Amino acid sequence: MIIAIDGTVASGKSSAAKLLAQRLGYVYINTGLMYRGVAAFCRRHGISTNDSRAVALHVKFLKVDLRNTAGGQRVLINGNDLTEAATAADIGAYVSDIADNKIVREVLVRAQQRLGRLAGNAVLEGRDIGSVVFPDAEVKFFVTADVCERARRRLADDLPKNPGLTLAAVEEATRARDERDRTRAVGALVRMPDAIDIDTTHNRGPEQTVAQMLAAMRAMQFDV
């Protein structure tokens, strides 16, 4: 079974996807880490992520894999572990260029499909899992929450690193991110008609979100 989880930023979909996979004994596939891995590869090899043609030429020769370990999921590019570079605090500026590159998305969508099929039972999360990567997924969830609550969560995460940050600024940035995600030329955030809506506005953690997901799956007659 493939479970596709899409949703808005800071809605808690990543934490829920990891926990759901753990509860079901499925493989968790962090598609965002794959994009970060390609960004880290470009950065390491002096390839400007702004140069879409240069990135496209190189990405066609990359083998992008994920490996589950006791310490979490790792991303490997051509067999080299780039997890540390891919999760560096300042990599975000490069990831957006990578995620908007049509050729990169084509290559990584194929990699995600390969990993999902190899796993057999998998939980994938991102923006276009149910619409592009696995449109035939047996279960699709669309996770979101009120924008003010999502901004509050992001502020709690980011304030220790940026003490001058305000809730108003984070809410504005969150609304702008939502708009970008919905209107991207490739890999746009899309709620599919057959997706199950999961609202996490009042949830206190991923346990409540996963409980909602499992209840929805039982209602669909899945034995979970």
mmCIF file of C-alpha atoms in Angstrom:
data_model
loop_
_atom_site.group_PDB
_atom_site.id
_atom_site.type_symbol
_atom_site.label_atom_id
_atom_site.label_comp_id
_atom_site.label_asym_id
_atom_site.label_seq_id
_atom_site.Cartn_x
_atom_site.Cartn_y
_atom_site.Cartn_z
ATOM 1 C CA MET A 1 0.000 0.000 0.000
ATOM 2 C CA ILE A 2 1.123 3.542 -0.775
ATOM 3 C CA ILE A 3 -0.049 6.314 1.535
ATOM 4 C CA ALA A 4 0.397 9.796 0.041
ATOM 5 C CA ILE A 5 0.476 12.762 2.399
ATOM 6 C CA ASP A 6 0.431 16.281 1.004
ATOM 7 C CA GLY A 7 -0.246 19.545 2.770
ATOM 8 C CA THR A 8 0.683 23.052 3.717
ATOM 9 C CA VAL A 9 3.872 24.179 5.399
ATOM 10 C CA ALA A 10 4.008 23.818 9.208
ATOM 11 C CA SER A 11 0.838 21.724 9.263
ATOM 12 C CA GLY A 12 2.630 18.832 10.958
ATOM 13 C CA LYS A 13 2.548 16.493 7.972
ATOM 14 C CA SER A 14 6.194 15.422 8.221
ATOM 15 C CA SER A 15 6.025 14.425 11.890
ATOM 16 C CA ALA A 16 2.734 12.652 11.279
ATOM 17 C CA ALA A 17 4.086 10.814 8.224
ATOM 18 C CA LYS A 18 7.070 9.496 10.187
ATOM 19 C CA LEU A 19 4.907 8.346 13.080
ATOM 20 C CA LEU A 20 2.261 6.796 10.824
ATOM 21 C CA ALA A 21 4.918 4.797 8.977
ATOM 22 C CA GLN A 22 6.344 3.660 12.302
ATOM 23 C CA ARG A 23 2.943 2.595 13.643
ATOM 24 C CA LEU A 24 2.123 0.633 10.477
ATOM 25 C CA GLY A 25 5.604 -0.806 9.963
ATOM 26 C CA TYR A 26 5.831 0.932 6.578
ATOM 27 C CA VAL A 27 8.821 2.611 4.965
ATOM 28 C CA TYR A 28 8.840 6.404 5.388
ATOM 29 C CA ILE A 29 10.025 8.333 2.326
ATOM 30 C CA ASN A 30 10.989 11.950 2.991
ATOM 31 C CA THR A 31 10.799 13.481 -0.488
ATOM 32 C CA GLY A 32 11.925 16.890 0.763
ATOM 33 C CA LEU A 33 15.230 15.402 1.886
ATOM 34 C CA MET A 34 15.840 14.254 -1.686
ATOM 35 C CA TYR A 35 15.523 17.820 -3.004
ATOM 36 C CA ARG A 36 17.823 18.995 -0.235
ATOM 37 C CA GLY A 37 20.307 16.300 -1.245
ATOM 38 C CA VAL A 38 20.446 17.566 -4.817
ATOM 39 C CA ALA A 39 20.876 21.132 -3.533
ATOM 40 C CA ALA A 40 23.760 19.966 -1.336
ATOM 41 C CA PHE A 41 25.364 18.161 -4.290
ATOM 42 C CA CYS A 42 25.190 21.317 -6.428
ATOM 43 C CA ARG A 43 26.600 23.444 -3.644
ATOM 44 C CA ARG A 44 29.468 21.016 -3.037
ATOM 45 C CA HIS A 45 30.387 20.900 -6.719
ATOM 46 C CA GLY A 46 30.084 24.617 -7.414
ATOM 47 C CA ILE A 47 26.962 24.333 -9.586
ATOM 48 C CA SER A 48 24.810 27.440 -9.268
ATOM 49 C CA THR A 49 21.250 26.413 -8.427
ATOM 50 C CA ASN A 50 20.128 29.564 -10.257
ATOM 51 C CA ASP A 51 21.498 28.066 -13.475
ATOM 52 C CA SER A 52 18.621 25.736 -14.314
ATOM 53 C CA ARG A 53 20.316 24.353 -17.438
ATOM 54 C CA ALA A 54 23.520 23.450 -15.594
ATOM 55 C CA VAL A 55 21.548 21.793 -12.804
ATOM 56 C CA ALA A 56 19.451 19.868 -15.333
ATOM 57 C CA LEU A 57 22.560 18.594 -17.130
ATOM 58 C CA HIS A 58 24.056 17.227 -13.907
ATOM 59 C CA VAL A 59 20.941 15.845 -12.243
ATOM 60 C CA LYS A 60 20.318 13.396 -15.091
ATOM 61 C CA PHE A 61 23.420 11.487 -13.981
ATOM 62 C CA LEU A 62 22.583 11.412 -10.277
ATOM 63 C CA LYS A 63 21.280 8.407 -8.364
ATOM 64 C CA VAL A 64 19.359 9.699 -5.389
ATOM 65 C CA ASP A 65 18.584 7.230 -2.607
ATOM 66 C CA LEU A 66 17.253 7.314 0.929
ATOM 67 C CA ARG A 67 18.484 5.028 3.691
ATOM 68 C CA ASN A 68 16.706 4.436 6.977
ATOM 69 C CA THR A 69 18.995 4.178 9.997
ATOM 70 C CA ALA A 70 18.529 4.134 13.756
ATOM 71 C CA GLY A 71 19.490 7.814 13.738
ATOM 72 C CA GLY A 72 16.945 8.782 11.084
ATOM 73 C CA GLN A 73 16.693 8.890 7.323
ATOM 74 C CA ARG A 74 19.843 9.613 5.288
ATOM 75 C CA VAL A 75 20.126 10.906 1.719
ATOM 76 C CA LEU A 76 22.739 9.456 -0.631
ATOM 77 C CA ILE A 77 23.779 10.961 -3.952
ATOM 78 C CA ASN A 78 25.678 8.520 -6.179
ATOM 79 C CA GLY A 79 26.384 6.494 -3.049
ATOM 80 C CA ASN A 80 27.766 9.431 -1.039
ATOM 81 C CA ASP A 81 25.985 10.391 2.171
ATOM 82 C CA LEU A 82 25.159 14.105 1.946
ATOM 83 C CA THR A 83 22.706 14.230 4.853
ATOM 84 C CA GLU A 84 24.671 16.716 6.946
ATOM 85 C CA ALA A 85 25.088 19.122 4.044
ATOM 86 C CA ALA A 86 21.475 18.601 2.982
ATOM 87 C CA THR A 87 20.146 19.556 6.409
ATOM 88 C CA ALA A 88 22.471 22.505 7.037
ATOM 89 C CA ALA A 89 20.736 25.610 8.353
ATOM 90 C CA ASP A 90 21.561 27.690 5.278
ATOM 91 C CA ILE A 91 20.652 25.154 2.574
ATOM 92 C CA GLY A 92 17.069 26.398 2.267
ATOM 93 C CA ALA A 93 18.003 29.228 -0.083
ATOM 94 C CA TYR A 94 19.266 26.660 -2.596
ATOM 95 C CA VAL A 95 16.446 24.141 -2.213
ATOM 96 C CA SER A 96 13.777 26.451 -3.636
ATOM 97 C CA ASP A 97 15.686 26.732 -6.938
ATOM 98 C CA ILE A 98 16.075 22.955 -7.050
ATOM 99 C CA ALA A 99 12.395 22.292 -6.324
ATOM 100 C CA ASP A 100 11.332 24.666 -9.109
ATOM 101 C CA ASN A 101 13.542 22.962 -11.718
ATOM 102 C CA LYS A 102 11.364 20.875 -14.056
ATOM 103 C CA ILE A 103 14.107 18.371 -14.909
ATOM 104 C CA VAL A 104 15.062 17.880 -11.266
ATOM 105 C CA ARG A 105 11.448 17.150 -10.387
ATOM 106 C CA GLU A 106 11.151 14.636 -13.218
ATOM 107 C CA VAL A 107 14.280 12.818 -12.038
ATOM 108 C CA LEU A 108 13.254 12.835 -8.377
ATOM 109 C CA VAL A 109 9.657 11.816 -9.077
ATOM 110 C CA ARG A 110 11.016 8.725 -10.837
ATOM 111 C CA ALA A 111 13.322 8.061 -7.874
ATOM 112 C CA GLN A 112 10.427 8.437 -5.425
ATOM 113 C CA GLN A 113 8.280 6.062 -7.476
ATOM 114 C CA ARG A 114 11.129 3.544 -7.540
ATOM 115 C CA LEU A 115 11.618 3.746 -3.779
ATOM 116 C CA GLY A 116 7.886 3.452 -3.131
ATOM 117 C CA ARG A 117 7.540 0.379 -5.327
ATOM 118 C CA LEU A 118 10.632 -1.251 -3.822
ATOM 119 C CA ALA A 119 9.253 -0.663 -0.328
ATOM 120 C CA GLY A 120 5.893 -2.200 -1.183
ATOM 121 C CA ASN A 121 4.272 -0.503 1.810
ATOM 122 C CA ALA A 122 5.312 3.130 2.117
ATOM 123 C CA VAL A 123 4.296 6.530 3.448
ATOM 124 C CA LEU A 124 5.422 9.478 1.308
ATOM 125 C CA GLU A 125 4.918 13.130 2.154
ATOM 126 C CA GLY A 126 5.408 16.328 0.204
ATOM 127 C CA ARG A 127 3.416 18.674 -2.032
ATOM 128 C CA ASP A 128 2.697 16.580 -5.131
ATOM 129 C CA ILE A 129 2.679 12.993 -3.870
ATOM 130 C CA GLY A 130 -1.005 12.299 -4.464
ATOM 131 C CA SER A 131 -1.187 14.387 -7.631
ATOM 132 C CA VAL A 132 2.047 13.491 -9.469
ATOM 133 C CA VAL A 133 4.210 10.889 -7.740
ATOM 134 C CA PHE A 134 1.514 8.354 -6.839
ATOM 135 C CA PRO A 135 -1.837 9.522 -8.246
ATOM 136 C CA ASP A 136 -3.063 5.925 -7.816
ATOM 137 C CA ALA A 137 -2.122 5.733 -4.127
ATOM 138 C CA GLU A 138 -4.580 3.666 -2.104
ATOM 139 C CA VAL A 139 -4.812 6.378 0.559
ATOM 140 C CA LYS A 140 -4.295 10.117 0.146
ATOM 141 C CA PHE A 141 -4.277 12.650 2.957
ATOM 142 C CA PHE A 142 -4.255 16.430 2.657
ATOM 143 C CA VAL A 143 -2.987 17.970 5.880
ATOM 144 C CA THR A 144 -3.432 21.586 6.818
ATOM 145 C CA ALA A 145 -4.172 23.904 9.713
ATOM 146 C CA ASP A 146 -5.260 27.473 10.289
ATOM 147 C CA VAL A 147 -2.581 29.854 9.031
ATOM 148 C CA CYS A 148 -2.336 31.647 12.381
ATOM 149 C CA GLU A 149 -1.697 28.362 14.172
ATOM 150 C CA ARG A 150 0.901 27.328 11.608
ATOM 151 C CA ALA A 151 2.643 30.681 12.030
ATOM 152 C CA ARG A 152 2.623 30.225 15.807
ATOM 153 C CA ARG A 153 4.288 26.809 15.404
ATOM 154 C CA ARG A 154 6.953 28.173 13.074
ATOM 155 C CA LEU A 155 7.635 31.065 15.457
ATOM 156 C CA ALA A 156 8.153 28.621 18.331
ATOM 157 C CA ASP A 157 10.663 26.683 16.212
ATOM 158 C CA ASP A 158 12.509 29.692 14.814
ATOM 159 C CA LEU A 159 12.527 32.131 17.755
ATOM 160 C CA PRO A 160 15.537 30.561 19.530
ATOM 161 C CA LYS A 161 17.601 31.154 16.374
ATOM 162 C CA ASN A 162 16.067 34.552 15.617
ATOM 163 C CA PRO A 163 14.996 36.353 18.836
ATOM 164 C CA GLY A 164 13.740 39.397 16.940
ATOM 165 C CA LEU A 165 11.142 37.442 14.993
ATOM 166 C CA THR A 166 7.479 38.419 15.429
ATOM 167 C CA LEU A 167 4.279 36.450 14.947
ATOM 168 C CA ALA A 168 3.031 38.990 12.401
ATOM 169 C CA ALA A 169 6.159 38.567 10.272
ATOM 170 C CA VAL A 170 5.958 34.773 10.402
ATOM 171 C CA GLU A 171 2.261 34.785 9.509
ATOM 172 C CA GLU A 172 2.955 37.030 6.519
ATOM 173 C CA ALA A 173 5.774 34.718 5.406
ATOM 174 C CA THR A 174 3.543 31.661 5.845
ATOM 175 C CA ARG A 175 0.787 33.168 3.701
ATOM 176 C CA ALA A 176 3.366 34.050 1.035
ATOM 177 C CA ARG A 177 4.745 30.486 1.130
ATOM 178 C CA ASP A 178 1.215 29.088 0.731
ATOM 179 C CA GLU A 179 0.694 31.231 -2.347
ATOM 180 C CA ARG A 180 4.029 30.165 -3.859
ATOM 181 C CA ASP A 181 3.301 26.517 -3.197
ATOM 182 C CA ARG A 182 -0.129 26.716 -4.841
ATOM 183 C CA THR A 183 1.114 28.566 -7.924
ATOM 184 C CA ARG A 184 4.444 26.859 -8.651
ATOM 185 C CA ALA A 185 4.900 26.015 -12.335
ATOM 186 C CA VAL A 186 6.003 22.496 -11.354
ATOM 187 C CA GLY A 187 5.233 20.508 -8.228
ATOM 188 C CA ALA A 188 2.450 22.808 -7.075
ATOM 189 C CA LEU A 189 0.520 21.937 -3.935
ATOM 190 C CA VAL A 190 -2.744 20.345 -5.076
ATOM 191 C CA ARG A 191 -5.547 18.819 -3.042
ATOM 192 C CA MET A 192 -6.788 15.831 -5.014
ATOM 193 C CA PRO A 193 -10.559 15.152 -5.070
ATOM 194 C CA ASP A 194 -10.087 11.736 -3.447
ATOM 195 C CA ALA A 195 -7.863 13.038 -0.622
ATOM 196 C CA ILE A 196 -8.954 12.841 3.008
ATOM 197 C CA ASP A 197 -8.720 16.207 4.748
ATOM 198 C CA ILE A 198 -6.841 16.267 8.046
ATOM 199 C CA ASP A 199 -7.063 19.530 10.008
ATOM 200 C CA THR A 200 -4.380 19.741 12.705
ATOM 201 C CA THR A 201 -5.268 23.207 14.006
ATOM 202 C CA HIS A 202 -6.232 21.968 17.463
ATOM 203 C CA ASN A 203 -3.881 18.982 17.646
ATOM 204 C CA ARG A 204 -1.171 19.034 20.287
ATOM 205 C CA GLY A 205 1.186 16.715 18.448
ATOM 206 C CA PRO A 206 1.599 14.096 15.743
ATOM 207 C CA GLU A 207 -0.079 11.418 17.887
ATOM 208 C CA GLN A 208 -3.455 13.136 17.491
ATOM 209 C CA THR A 209 -2.916 13.586 13.759
ATOM 210 C CA VAL A 210 -2.002 9.930 13.296
ATOM 211 C CA ALA A 211 -5.061 8.925 15.311
ATOM 212 C CA GLN A 212 -7.196 10.904 12.835
ATOM 213 C CA MET A 213 -5.463 9.203 9.914
ATOM 214 C CA LEU A 214 -5.886 5.702 11.309
ATOM 215 C CA ALA A 215 -9.549 6.360 12.072
ATOM 216 C CA ALA A 216 -10.092 7.522 8.484
ATOM 217 C CA MET A 217 -8.370 4.415 7.140
ATOM 218 C CA ARG A 218 -10.492 2.134 9.328
ATOM 219 C CA ALA A 219 -13.582 3.890 7.980
ATOM 220 C CA MET A 220 -12.314 2.940 4.515
ATOM 221 C CA GLN A 221 -12.218 -0.708 5.683
ATOM 222 C CA PHE A 222 -8.443 -0.941 5.945
ATOM 223 C CA ASP A 223 -7.227 -3.223 8.708
ATOM 224 C CA VAL A 224 -4.898 -0.854 10.569
#
